[in-house]
Coordinates of N, CA and C and ligand atoms in Angstrom, one line a residue:
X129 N 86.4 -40.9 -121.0 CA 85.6 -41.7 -120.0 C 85.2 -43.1 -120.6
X130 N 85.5 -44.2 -119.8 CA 85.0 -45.4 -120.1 C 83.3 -45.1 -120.2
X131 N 83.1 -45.9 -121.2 CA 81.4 -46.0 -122.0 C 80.6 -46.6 -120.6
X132 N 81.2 -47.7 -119.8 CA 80.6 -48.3 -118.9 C 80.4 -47.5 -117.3
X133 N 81.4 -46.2 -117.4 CA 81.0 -45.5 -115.8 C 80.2 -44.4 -116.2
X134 N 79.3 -44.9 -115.2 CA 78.6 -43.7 -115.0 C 78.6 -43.2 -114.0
X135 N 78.9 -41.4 -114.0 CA 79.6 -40.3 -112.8 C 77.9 -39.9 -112.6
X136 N 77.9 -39.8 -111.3 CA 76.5 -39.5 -110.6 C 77.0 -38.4 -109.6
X137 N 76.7 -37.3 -109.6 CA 77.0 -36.1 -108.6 C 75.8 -36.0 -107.9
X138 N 75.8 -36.2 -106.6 CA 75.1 -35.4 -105.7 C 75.7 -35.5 -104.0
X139 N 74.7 -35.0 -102.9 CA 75.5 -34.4 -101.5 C 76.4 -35.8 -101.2
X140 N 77.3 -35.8 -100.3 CA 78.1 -36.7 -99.7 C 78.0 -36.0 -98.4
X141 N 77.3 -37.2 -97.1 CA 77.4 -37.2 -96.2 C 78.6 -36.5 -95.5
X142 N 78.7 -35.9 -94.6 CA 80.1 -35.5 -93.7 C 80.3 -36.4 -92.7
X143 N 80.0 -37.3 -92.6 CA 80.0 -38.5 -92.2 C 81.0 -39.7 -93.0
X144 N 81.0 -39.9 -94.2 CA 80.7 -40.6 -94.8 C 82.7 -41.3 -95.2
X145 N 82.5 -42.1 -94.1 CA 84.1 -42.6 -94.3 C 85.3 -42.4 -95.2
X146 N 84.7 -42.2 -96.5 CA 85.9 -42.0 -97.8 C 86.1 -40.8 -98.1
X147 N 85.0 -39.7 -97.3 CA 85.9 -38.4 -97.1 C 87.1 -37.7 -97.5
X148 N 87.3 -37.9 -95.7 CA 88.7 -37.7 -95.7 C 89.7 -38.2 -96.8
X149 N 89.9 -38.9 -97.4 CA 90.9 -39.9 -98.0 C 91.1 -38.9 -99.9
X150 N 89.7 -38.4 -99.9 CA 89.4 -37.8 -101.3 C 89.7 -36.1 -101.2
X151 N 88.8 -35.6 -99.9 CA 89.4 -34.4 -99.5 C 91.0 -34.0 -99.4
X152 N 91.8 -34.7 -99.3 CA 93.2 -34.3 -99.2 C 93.7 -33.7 -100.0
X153 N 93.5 -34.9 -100.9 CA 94.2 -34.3 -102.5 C 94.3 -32.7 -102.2
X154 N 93.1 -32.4 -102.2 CA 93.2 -30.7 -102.1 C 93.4 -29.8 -101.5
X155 N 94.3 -30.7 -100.2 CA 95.0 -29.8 -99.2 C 96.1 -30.0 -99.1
X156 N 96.5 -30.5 -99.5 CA 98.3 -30.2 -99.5 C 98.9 -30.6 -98.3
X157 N 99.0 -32.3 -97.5 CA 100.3 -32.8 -96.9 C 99.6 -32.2 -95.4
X158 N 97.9 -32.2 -95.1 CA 97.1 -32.0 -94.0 C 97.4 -33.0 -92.3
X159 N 97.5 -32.7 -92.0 CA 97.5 -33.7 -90.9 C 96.0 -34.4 -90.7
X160 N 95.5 -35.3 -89.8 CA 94.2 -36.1 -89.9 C 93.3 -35.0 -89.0
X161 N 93.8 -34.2 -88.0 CA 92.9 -33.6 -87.3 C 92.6 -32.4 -88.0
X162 N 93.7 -31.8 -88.9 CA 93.1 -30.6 -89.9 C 91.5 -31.3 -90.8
X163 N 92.2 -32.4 -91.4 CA 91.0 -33.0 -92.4 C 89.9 -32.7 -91.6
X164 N 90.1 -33.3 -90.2 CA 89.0 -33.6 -89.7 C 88.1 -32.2 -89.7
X165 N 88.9 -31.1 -89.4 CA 88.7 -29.9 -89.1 C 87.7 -28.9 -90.1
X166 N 88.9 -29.2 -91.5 CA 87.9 -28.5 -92.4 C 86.4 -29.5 -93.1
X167 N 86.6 -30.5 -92.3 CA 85.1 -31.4 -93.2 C 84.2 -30.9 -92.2
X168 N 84.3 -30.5 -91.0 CA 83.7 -30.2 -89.7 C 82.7 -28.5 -90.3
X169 N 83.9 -28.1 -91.4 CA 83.4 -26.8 -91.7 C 82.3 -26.4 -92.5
X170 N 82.6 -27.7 -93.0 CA 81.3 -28.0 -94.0 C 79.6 -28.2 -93.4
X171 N 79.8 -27.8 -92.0 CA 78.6 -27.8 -91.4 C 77.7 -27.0 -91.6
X172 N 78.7 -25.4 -91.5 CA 78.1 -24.0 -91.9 C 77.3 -24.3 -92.5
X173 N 76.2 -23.2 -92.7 CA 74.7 -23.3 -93.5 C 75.1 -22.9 -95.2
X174 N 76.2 -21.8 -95.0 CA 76.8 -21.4 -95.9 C 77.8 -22.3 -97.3
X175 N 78.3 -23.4 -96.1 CA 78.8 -24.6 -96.7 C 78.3 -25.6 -97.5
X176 N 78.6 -26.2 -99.1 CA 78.2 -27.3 -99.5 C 79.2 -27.8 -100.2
X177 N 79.0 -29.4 -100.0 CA 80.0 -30.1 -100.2 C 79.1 -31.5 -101.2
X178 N 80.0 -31.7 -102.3 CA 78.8 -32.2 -103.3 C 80.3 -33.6 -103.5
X179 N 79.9 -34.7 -104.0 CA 80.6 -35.8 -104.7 C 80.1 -36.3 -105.8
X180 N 81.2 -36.9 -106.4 CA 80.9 -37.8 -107.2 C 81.2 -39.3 -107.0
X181 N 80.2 -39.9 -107.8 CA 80.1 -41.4 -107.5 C 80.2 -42.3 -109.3
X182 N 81.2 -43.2 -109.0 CA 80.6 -44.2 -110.3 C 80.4 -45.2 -108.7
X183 N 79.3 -46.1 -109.2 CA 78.6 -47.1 -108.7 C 78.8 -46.8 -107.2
X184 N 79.2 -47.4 -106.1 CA 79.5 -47.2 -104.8 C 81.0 -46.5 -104.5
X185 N 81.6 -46.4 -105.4 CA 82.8 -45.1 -105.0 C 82.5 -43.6 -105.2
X186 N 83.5 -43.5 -104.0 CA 83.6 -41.9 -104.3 C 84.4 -41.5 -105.1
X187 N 84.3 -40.8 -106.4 CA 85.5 -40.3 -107.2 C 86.0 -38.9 -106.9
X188 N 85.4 -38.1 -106.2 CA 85.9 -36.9 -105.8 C 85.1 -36.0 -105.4
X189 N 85.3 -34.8 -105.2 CA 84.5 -33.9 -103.9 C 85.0 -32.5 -104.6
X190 N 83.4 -31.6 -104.5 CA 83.8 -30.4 -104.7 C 83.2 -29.8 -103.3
X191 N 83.7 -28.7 -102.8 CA 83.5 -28.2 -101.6 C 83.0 -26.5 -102.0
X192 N 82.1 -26.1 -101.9 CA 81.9 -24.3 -102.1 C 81.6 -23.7 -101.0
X193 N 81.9 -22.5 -100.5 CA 81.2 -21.4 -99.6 C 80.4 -20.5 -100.5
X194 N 79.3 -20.3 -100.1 CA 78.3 -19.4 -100.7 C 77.9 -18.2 -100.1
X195 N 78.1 -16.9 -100.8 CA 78.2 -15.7 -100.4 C 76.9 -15.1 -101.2
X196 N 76.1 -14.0 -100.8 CA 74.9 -13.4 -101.5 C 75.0 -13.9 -103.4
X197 N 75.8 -13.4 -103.7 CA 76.6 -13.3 -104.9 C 77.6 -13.9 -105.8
X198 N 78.7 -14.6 -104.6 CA 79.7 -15.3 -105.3 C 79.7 -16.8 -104.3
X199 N 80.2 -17.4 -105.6 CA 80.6 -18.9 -105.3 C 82.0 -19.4 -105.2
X200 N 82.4 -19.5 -103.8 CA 84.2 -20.0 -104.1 C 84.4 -21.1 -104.0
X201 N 85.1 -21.8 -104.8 CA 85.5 -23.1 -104.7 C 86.5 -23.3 -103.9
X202 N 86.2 -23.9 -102.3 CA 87.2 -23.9 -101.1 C 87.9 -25.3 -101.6
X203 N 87.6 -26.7 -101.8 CA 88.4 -27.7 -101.9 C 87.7 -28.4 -103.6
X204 N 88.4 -28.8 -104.4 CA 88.1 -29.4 -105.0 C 89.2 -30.9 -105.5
X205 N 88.5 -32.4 -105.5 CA 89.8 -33.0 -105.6 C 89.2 -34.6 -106.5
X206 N 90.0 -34.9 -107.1 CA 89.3 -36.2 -107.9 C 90.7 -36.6 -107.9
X207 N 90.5 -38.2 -107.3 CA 91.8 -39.4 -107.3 C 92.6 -39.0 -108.0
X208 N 93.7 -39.5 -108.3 CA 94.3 -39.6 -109.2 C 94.3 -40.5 -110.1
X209 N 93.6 -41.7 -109.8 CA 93.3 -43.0 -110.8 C 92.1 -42.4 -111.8
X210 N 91.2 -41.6 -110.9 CA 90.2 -40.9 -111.9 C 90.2 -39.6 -112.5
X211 N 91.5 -39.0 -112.5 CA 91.3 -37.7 -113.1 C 92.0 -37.9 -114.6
X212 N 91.7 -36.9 -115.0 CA 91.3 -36.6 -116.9 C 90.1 -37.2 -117.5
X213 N 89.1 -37.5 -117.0 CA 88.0 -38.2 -117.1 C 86.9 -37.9 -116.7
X214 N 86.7 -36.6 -117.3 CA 85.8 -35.4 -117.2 C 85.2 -35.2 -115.5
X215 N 85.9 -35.7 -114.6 CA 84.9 -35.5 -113.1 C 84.9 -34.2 -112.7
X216 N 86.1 -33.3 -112.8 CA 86.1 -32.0 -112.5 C 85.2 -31.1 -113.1
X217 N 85.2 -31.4 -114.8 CA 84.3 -30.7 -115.4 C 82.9 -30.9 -115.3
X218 N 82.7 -32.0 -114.8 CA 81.1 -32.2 -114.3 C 81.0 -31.3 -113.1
X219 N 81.5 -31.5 -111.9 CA 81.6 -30.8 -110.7 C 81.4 -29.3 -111.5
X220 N 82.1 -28.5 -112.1 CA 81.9 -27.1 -112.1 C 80.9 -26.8 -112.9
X221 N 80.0 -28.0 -114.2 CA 79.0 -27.9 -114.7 C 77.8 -28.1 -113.7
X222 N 78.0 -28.3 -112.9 CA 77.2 -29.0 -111.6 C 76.7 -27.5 -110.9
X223 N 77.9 -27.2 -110.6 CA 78.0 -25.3 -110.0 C 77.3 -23.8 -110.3
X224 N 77.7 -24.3 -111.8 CA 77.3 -23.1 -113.0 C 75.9 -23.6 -113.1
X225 N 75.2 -24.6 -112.7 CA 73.9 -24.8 -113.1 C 73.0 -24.7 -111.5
X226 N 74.0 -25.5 -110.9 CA 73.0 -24.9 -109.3 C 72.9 -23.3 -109.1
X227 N 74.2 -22.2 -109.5 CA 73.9 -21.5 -108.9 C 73.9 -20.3 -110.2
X228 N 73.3 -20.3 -110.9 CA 73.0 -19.7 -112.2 C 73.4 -18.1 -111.6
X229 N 74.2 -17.3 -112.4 CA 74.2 -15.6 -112.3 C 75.0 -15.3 -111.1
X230 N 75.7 -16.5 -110.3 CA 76.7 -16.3 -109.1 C 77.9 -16.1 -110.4
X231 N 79.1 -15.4 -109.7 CA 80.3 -15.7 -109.5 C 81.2 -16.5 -109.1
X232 N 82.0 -17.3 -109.7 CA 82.6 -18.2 -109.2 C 84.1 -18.1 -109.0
X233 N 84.4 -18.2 -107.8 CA 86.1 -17.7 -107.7 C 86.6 -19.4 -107.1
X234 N 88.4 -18.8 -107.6 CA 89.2 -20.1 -106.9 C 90.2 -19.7 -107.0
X235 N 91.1 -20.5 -105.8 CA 92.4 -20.2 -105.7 C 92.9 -21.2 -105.8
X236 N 94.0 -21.2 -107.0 CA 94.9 -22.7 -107.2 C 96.3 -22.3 -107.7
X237 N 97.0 -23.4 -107.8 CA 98.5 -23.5 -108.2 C 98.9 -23.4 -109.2
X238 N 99.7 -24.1 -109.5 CA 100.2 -24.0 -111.1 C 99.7 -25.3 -111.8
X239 N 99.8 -26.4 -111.0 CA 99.1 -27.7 -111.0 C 98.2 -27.4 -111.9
X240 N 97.0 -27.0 -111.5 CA 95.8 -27.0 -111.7 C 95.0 -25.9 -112.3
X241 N 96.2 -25.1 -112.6 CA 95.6 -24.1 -113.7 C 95.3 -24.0 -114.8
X242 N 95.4 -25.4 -115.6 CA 95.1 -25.5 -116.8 C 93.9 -25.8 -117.1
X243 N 93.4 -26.6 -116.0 CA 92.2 -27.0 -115.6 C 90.9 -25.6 -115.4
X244 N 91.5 -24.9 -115.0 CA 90.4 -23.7 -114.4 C 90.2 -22.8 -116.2
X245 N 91.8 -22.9 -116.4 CA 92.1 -21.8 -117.6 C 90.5 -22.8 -118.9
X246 N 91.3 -23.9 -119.2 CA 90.4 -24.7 -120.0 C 88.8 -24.7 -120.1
X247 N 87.9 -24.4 -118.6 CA 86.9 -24.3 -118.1 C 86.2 -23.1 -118.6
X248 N 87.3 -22.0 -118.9 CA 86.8 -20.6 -119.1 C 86.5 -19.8 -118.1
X249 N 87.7 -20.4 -117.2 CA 87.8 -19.0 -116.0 C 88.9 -18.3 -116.1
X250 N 89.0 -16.8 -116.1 CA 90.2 -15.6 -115.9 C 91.0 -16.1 -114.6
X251 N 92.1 -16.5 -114.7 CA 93.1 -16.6 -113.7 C 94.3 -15.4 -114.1
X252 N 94.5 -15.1 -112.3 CA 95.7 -14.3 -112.6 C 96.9 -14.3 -111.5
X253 N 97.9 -13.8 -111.4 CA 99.1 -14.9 -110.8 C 99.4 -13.9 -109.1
X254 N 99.3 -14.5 -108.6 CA 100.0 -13.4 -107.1 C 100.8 -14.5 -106.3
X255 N 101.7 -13.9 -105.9 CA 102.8 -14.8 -104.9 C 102.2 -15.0 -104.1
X256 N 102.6 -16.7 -103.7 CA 101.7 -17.1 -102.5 C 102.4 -17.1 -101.0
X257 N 102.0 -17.6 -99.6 CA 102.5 -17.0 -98.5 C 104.1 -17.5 -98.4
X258 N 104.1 -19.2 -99.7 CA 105.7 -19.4 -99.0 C 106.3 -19.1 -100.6
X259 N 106.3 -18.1 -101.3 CA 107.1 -17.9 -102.1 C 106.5 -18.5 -103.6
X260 N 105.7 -19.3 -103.5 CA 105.0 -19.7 -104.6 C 103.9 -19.2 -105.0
X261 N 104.2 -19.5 -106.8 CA 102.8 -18.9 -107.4 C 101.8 -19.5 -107.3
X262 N 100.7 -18.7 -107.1 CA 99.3 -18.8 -107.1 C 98.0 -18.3 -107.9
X263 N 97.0 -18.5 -108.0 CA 96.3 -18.1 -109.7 C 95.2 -17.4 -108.7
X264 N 94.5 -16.8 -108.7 CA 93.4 -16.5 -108.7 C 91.9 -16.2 -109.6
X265 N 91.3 -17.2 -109.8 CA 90.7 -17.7 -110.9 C 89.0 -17.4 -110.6
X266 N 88.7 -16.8 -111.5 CA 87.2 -16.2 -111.6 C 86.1 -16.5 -113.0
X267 N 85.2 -17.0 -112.6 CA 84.4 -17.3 -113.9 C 83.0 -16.4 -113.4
X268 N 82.9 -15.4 -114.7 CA 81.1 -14.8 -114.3 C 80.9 -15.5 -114.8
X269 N 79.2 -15.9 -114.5 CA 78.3 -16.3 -115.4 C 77.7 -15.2 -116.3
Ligands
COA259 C1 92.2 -30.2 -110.7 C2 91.3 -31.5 -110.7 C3 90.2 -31.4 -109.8 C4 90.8 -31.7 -112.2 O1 89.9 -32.8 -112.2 P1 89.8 -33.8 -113.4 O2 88.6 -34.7 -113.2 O3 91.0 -34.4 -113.7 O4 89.4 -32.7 -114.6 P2 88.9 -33.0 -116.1 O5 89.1 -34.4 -116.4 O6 87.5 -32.5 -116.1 O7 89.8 -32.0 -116.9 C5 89.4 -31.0 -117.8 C6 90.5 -30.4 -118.5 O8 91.3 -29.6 -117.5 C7 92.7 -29.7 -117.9 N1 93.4 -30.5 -116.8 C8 92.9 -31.2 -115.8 N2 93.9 -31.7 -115.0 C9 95.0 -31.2 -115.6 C10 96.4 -31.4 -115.2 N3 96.8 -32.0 -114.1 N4 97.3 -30.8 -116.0 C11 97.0 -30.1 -117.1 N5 95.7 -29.9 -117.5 C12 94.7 -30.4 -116.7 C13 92.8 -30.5 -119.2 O9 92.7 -29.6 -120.3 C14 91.5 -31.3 -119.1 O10 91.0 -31.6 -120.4 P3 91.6 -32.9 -121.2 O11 91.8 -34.0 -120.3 O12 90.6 -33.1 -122.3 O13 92.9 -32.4 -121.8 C15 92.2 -32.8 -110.4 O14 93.3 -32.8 -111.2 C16 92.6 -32.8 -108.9 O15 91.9 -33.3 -108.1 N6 93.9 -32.3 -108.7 C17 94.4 -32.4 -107.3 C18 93.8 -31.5 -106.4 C19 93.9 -30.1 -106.8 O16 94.9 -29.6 -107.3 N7 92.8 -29.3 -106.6 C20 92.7 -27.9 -107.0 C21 93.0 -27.0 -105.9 S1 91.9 -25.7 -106.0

């Protein structure tokens, strides 16, 4: 991390124009009415959707559904100009500290399993709907 940015996590409007544009990342080749779709989902009471910011940008977006007990990470995505530069690991230090003694589950690729692995979550592998691997990734607290 540059000495000069400082990453500031808290809510991001659903509103909030740069959204969509950060949300993708983490869906995979979306059309604009899906985007539109799942930011819409984020309404639920159940739903929270957190960002990060250096100064007036958005550097990425973590998205969870919250169940009695467990926490799943539905979208998670940081630029690509800003990733390796700890934003993810803030986001899930962000998580582990909001929601103390939840469980935290995720579903991701191969991409991004080094990232979950590294964090100290148990991932494990199951074929996904089009023939590709997929991890299924769990951190207790
Ligand atoms: C996955 C993602 C959110 C990680 O965010 P990030 O801000 O880059 O993560 P961090 O900088 O905190 O990385 C922490 C560690 O995870 C691992 N890691 C992160 N991205 C990685 C990658 N692409 N390949 C291999 N390891 C990776 C590294 O060990 C890294 O530590 P290091 O940089 O000291 O080696 C980001 O790469 C991303 O948005 N990817 C595209 C969207 C996506 O795949 N989302 C997940 C779907 S659930």
């Amino acid at each position: 991390m540059n000495a000069g940015n400082k990453i500031i996590i808290k809510s991001v409007s659903l509103d909030d124009a740069r959204l969509p544009s950060v949300i993708y990342g983490a869906m995979g080749n979306p059309s604009p009415e899906k985007i539109l779709e799942v930011i819409g989902s984020y309404k639920n009471s159940d739903h929270v959707i957190i960002g990060a910011f250096i100064a007036d940008s958005l550097v990425g977006i973590l998205g969870v559904c919250k169940t009695s007990k467990i926490i799943t990470i539905r979208h998670i995505s940081v630029p690509l100009k800003y990733q390796r530069q700890g934003i993810g690991t803030l986001f899930l230090e962000e998580i582990k500290k909001r929601y103390e003694g939840y469980k935290i589950m995720a579903e991701t690729d191969t991409a991004s399993l080094d990232f979950y692995a590294k964090s100290g979550f148990t991932c494990r592998e199951f074929n996904g709907p089009y023939g590709n691997l997929r991890y299924k990734c769990e951190f207790n607290l």
